[in-house]
CSV table of C-alpha atoms in Angstrom, one decimal:
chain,number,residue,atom,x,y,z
A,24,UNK,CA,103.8,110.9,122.9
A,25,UNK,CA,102.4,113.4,125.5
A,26,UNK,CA,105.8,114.2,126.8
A,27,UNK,CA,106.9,114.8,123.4
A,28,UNK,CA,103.9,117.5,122.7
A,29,UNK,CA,104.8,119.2,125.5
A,30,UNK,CA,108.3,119.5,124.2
A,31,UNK,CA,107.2,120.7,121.0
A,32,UNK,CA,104.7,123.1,122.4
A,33,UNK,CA,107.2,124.5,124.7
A,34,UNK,CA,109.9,125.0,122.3
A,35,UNK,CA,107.0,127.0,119.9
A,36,UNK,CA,106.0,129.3,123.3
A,37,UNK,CA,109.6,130.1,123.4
A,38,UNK,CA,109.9,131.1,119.2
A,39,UNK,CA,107.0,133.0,119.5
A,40,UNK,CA,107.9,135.1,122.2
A,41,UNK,CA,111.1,135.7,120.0
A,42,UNK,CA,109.0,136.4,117.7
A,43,UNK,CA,107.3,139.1,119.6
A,44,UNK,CA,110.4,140.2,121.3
A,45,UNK,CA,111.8,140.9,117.8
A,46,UNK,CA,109.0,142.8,116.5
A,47,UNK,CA,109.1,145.0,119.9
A,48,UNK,CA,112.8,145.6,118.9
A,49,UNK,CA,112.0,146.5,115.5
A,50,UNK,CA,109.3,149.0,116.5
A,51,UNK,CA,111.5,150.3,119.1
A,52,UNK,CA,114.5,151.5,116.3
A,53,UNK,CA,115.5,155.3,116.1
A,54,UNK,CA,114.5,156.7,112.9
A,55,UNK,CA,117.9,157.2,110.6
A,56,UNK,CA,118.1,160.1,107.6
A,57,UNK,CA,118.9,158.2,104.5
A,58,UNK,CA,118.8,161.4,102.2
A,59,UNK,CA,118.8,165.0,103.3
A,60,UNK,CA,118.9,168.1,100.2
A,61,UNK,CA,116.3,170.1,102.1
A,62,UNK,CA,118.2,173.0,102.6
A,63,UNK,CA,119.9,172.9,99.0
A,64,UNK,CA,116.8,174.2,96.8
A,65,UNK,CA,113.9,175.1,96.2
A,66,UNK,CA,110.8,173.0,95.0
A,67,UNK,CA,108.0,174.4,92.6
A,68,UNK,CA,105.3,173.3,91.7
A,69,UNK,CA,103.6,174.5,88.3
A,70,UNK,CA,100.1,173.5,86.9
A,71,UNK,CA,99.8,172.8,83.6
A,72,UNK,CA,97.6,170.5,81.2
A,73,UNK,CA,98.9,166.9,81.3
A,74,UNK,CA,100.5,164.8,83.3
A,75,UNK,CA,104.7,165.0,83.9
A,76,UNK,CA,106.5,162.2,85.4
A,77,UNK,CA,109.9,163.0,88.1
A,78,UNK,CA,111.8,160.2,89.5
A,79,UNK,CA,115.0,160.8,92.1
A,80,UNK,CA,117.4,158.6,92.3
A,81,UNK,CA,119.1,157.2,95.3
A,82,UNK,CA,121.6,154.4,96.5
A,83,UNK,CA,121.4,152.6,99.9
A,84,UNK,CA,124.6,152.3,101.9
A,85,UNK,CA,125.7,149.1,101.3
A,86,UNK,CA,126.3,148.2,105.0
A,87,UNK,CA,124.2,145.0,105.3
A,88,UNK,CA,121.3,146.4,106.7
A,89,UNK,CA,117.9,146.5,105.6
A,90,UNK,CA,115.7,149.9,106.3
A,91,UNK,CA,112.0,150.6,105.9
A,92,UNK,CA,110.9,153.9,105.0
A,93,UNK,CA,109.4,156.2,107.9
A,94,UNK,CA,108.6,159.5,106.0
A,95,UNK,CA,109.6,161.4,103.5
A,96,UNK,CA,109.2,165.7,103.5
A,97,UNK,CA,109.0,167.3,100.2
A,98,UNK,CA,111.0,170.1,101.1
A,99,UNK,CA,110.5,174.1,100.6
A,100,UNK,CA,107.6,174.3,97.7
A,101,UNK,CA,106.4,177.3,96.1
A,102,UNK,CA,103.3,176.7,94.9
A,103,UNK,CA,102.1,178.6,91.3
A,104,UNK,CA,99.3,177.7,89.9
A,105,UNK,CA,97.3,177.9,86.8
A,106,UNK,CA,93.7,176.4,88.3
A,107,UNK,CA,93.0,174.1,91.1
A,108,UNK,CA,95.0,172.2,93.5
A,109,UNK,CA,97.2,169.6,92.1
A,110,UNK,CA,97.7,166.5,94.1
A,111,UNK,CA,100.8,165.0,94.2
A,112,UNK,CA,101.3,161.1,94.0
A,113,UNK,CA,105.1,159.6,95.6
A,114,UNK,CA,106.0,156.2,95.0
A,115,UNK,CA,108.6,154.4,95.4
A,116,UNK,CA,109.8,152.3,92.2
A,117,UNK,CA,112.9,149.9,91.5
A,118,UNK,CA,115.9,150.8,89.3
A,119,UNK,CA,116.4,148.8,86.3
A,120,UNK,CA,119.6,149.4,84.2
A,121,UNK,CA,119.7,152.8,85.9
A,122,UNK,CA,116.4,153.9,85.2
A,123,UNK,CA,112.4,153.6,86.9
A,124,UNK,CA,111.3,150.0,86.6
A,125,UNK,CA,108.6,149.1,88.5
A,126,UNK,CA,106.4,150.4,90.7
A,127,UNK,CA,107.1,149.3,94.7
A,128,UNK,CA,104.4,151.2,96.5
A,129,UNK,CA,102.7,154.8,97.5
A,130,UNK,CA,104.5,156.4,100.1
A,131,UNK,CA,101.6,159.0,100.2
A,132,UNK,CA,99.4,161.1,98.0
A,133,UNK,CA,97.9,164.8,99.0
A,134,UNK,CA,97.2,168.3,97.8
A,135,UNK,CA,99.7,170.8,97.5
A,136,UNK,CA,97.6,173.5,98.1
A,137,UNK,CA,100.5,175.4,99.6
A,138,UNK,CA,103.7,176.9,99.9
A,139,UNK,CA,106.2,175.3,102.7
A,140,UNK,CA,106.8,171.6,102.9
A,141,UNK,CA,104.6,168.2,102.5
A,142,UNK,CA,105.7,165.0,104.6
A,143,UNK,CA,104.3,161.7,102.9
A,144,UNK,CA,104.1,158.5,105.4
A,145,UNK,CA,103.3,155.4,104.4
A,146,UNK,CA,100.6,152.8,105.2
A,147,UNK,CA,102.0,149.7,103.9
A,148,UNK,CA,106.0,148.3,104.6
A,149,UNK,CA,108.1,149.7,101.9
A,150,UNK,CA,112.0,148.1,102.4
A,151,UNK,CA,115.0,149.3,101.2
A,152,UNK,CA,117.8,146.7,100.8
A,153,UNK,CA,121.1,147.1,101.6
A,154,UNK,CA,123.8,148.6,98.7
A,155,UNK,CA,120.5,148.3,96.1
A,156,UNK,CA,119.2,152.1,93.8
A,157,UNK,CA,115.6,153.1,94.0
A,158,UNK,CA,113.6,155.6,92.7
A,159,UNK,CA,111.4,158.1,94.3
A,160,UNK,CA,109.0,158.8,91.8
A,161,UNK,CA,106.2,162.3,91.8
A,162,UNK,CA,103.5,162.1,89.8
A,163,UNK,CA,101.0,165.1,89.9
A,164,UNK,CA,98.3,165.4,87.6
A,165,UNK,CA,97.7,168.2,85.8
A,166,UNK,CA,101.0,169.5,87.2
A,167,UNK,CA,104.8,168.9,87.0
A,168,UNK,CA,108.0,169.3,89.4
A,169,UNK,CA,110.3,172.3,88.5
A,170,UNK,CA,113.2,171.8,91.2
A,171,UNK,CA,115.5,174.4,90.8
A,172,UNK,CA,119.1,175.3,92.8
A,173,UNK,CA,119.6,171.6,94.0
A,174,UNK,CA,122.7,170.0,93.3
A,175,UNK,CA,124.0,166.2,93.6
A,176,UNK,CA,126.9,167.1,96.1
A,177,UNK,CA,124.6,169.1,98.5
A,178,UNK,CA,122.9,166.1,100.1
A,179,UNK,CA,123.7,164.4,103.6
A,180,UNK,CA,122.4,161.4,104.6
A,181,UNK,CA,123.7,157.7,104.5
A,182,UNK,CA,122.3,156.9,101.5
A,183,UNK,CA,123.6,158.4,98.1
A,184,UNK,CA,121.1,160.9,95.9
A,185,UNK,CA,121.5,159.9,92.4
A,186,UNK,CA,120.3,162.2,89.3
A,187,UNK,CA,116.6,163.4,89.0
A,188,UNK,CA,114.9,161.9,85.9
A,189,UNK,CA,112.3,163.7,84.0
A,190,UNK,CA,110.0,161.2,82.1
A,191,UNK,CA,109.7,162.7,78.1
A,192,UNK,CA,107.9,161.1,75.4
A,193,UNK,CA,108.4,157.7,77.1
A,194,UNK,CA,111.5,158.0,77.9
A,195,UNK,CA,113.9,159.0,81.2
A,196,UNK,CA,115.9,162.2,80.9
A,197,UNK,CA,118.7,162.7,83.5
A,198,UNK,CA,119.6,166.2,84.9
A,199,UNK,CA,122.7,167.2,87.2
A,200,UNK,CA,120.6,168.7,90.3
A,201,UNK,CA,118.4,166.3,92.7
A,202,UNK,CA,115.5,166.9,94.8
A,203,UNK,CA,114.9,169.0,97.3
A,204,UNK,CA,113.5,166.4,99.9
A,205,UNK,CA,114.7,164.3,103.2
A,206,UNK,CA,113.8,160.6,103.4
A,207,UNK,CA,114.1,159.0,107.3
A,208,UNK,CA,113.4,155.6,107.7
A,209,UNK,CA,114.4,153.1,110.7
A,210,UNK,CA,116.5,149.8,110.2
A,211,UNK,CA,115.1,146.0,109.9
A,212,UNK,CA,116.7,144.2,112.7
A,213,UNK,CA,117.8,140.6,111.9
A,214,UNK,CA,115.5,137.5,113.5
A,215,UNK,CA,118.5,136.8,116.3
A,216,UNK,CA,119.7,133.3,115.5
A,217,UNK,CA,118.3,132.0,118.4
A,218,UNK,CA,115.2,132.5,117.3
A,219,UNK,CA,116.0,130.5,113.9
A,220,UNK,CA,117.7,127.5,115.7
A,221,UNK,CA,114.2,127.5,118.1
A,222,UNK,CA,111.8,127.4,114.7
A,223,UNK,CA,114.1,124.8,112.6
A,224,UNK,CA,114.0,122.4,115.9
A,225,UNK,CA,110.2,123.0,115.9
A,226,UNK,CA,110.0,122.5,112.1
A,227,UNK,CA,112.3,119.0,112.5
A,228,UNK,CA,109.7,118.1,115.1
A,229,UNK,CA,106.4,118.6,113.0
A,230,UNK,CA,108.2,116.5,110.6
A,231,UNK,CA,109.1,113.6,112.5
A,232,UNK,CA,105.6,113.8,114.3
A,233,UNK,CA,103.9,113.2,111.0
A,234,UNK,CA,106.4,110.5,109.4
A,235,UNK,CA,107.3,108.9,112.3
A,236,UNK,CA,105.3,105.4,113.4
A,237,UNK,CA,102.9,105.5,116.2
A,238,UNK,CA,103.2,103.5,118.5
């Protein structure tokens, strides 16, 4: 029995350092630009009195790789406003029969108290899968997006820019311009199959450690 732990306690060292060595890898990935429009347009940003909904639309390469969002740079706003500072809210939602569905999570959230650009980075893992549509969403309250002089075949990047949707009276509007924004984000390496042979040995070994007989 004690030769058998030490097996098993060797064999879960070993996983867990693949573990580690994985996540060192994954850190360790050059940053990628999935969309790129900022030098087609110009972003402005009005105040008014109530809240107006945008949502771009975009398509990952579908290349079998996974990518998780780095940053994303709100690209060459002119700021006019009516009274205060509008702070601008960027999301990132699913697409569900080619419109927003669902909220994923805040990429960031800050004041646009300015004219130039605004680069949102966020706190939590947002992951884009491979050959799925997304939406970036901007909500700013007390203000709305007027992105004018962007067009759909303007944009570099691997990923595809889809229309930008305007959200009116409950519903999604499409127009034939997108926005003028880049999005980077670094790929999700694959656990190496090592790695997955190592923890399914260790997992057959718990198992046959608590039904097997003592003896």
């Amino acid at each position: 029995m004690t030769m058998k732990l030490i097996k098993r306690s060797i064999a879960f060292g070993i996983a867990c350092a693949l573990l580690i060595c994985s996540a060192v890898t994954a850190a360790a990935q050059p940053t990628v630009t999935l969309l790129d429009s900022s030098a087609d347009g110009v972003s402005a940003f009005i105040g008014v009195s109530e809240n107006i909904f945008w949502a771009q639309k975009f398509t990952m390469p579908d290349n079998g790789i996974s990518y998780q969002i780095a940053g994303l740079t709100i690209c060459n706003i002119i700021t006019i406003f009516n009274s205060g500072t509008p702070t601008a809210n960027i999301s990132l939602w699913s697409a569900v029969n080619g419109v927003p569905g669902s909220e994923i999570g805040l990429i960031g959230a800050q004041g646009i108290d300015h004219d130039g650009s605004f680069t949102f980075n966020p706190s939590v893992n947002l992951q884009l899968s491979s050959g799925l549509s997304y939406f970036i969403q901007f909500d700013a309250p007390n203000g709305f997006w007027e992105l004018t002089g962007t067009t759909l075949n303007g944009a570099t990047g691997l990923g595809t820019f889809g229309p930008l949707f305007e959200q009116i009276n409950g519903g999604w509007t499409p127009y034939d311009m997108a926005a003028s924004m880049e999005l980077i984000a670094v790929p999700v390496p694959e656990p190496p199959a090592s790695m997955l042979l190592l923890l399914g040995i260790i997992a057959t070994g718990v198992c046959g450690c608590r039904h097997g007989t003592r003896k």
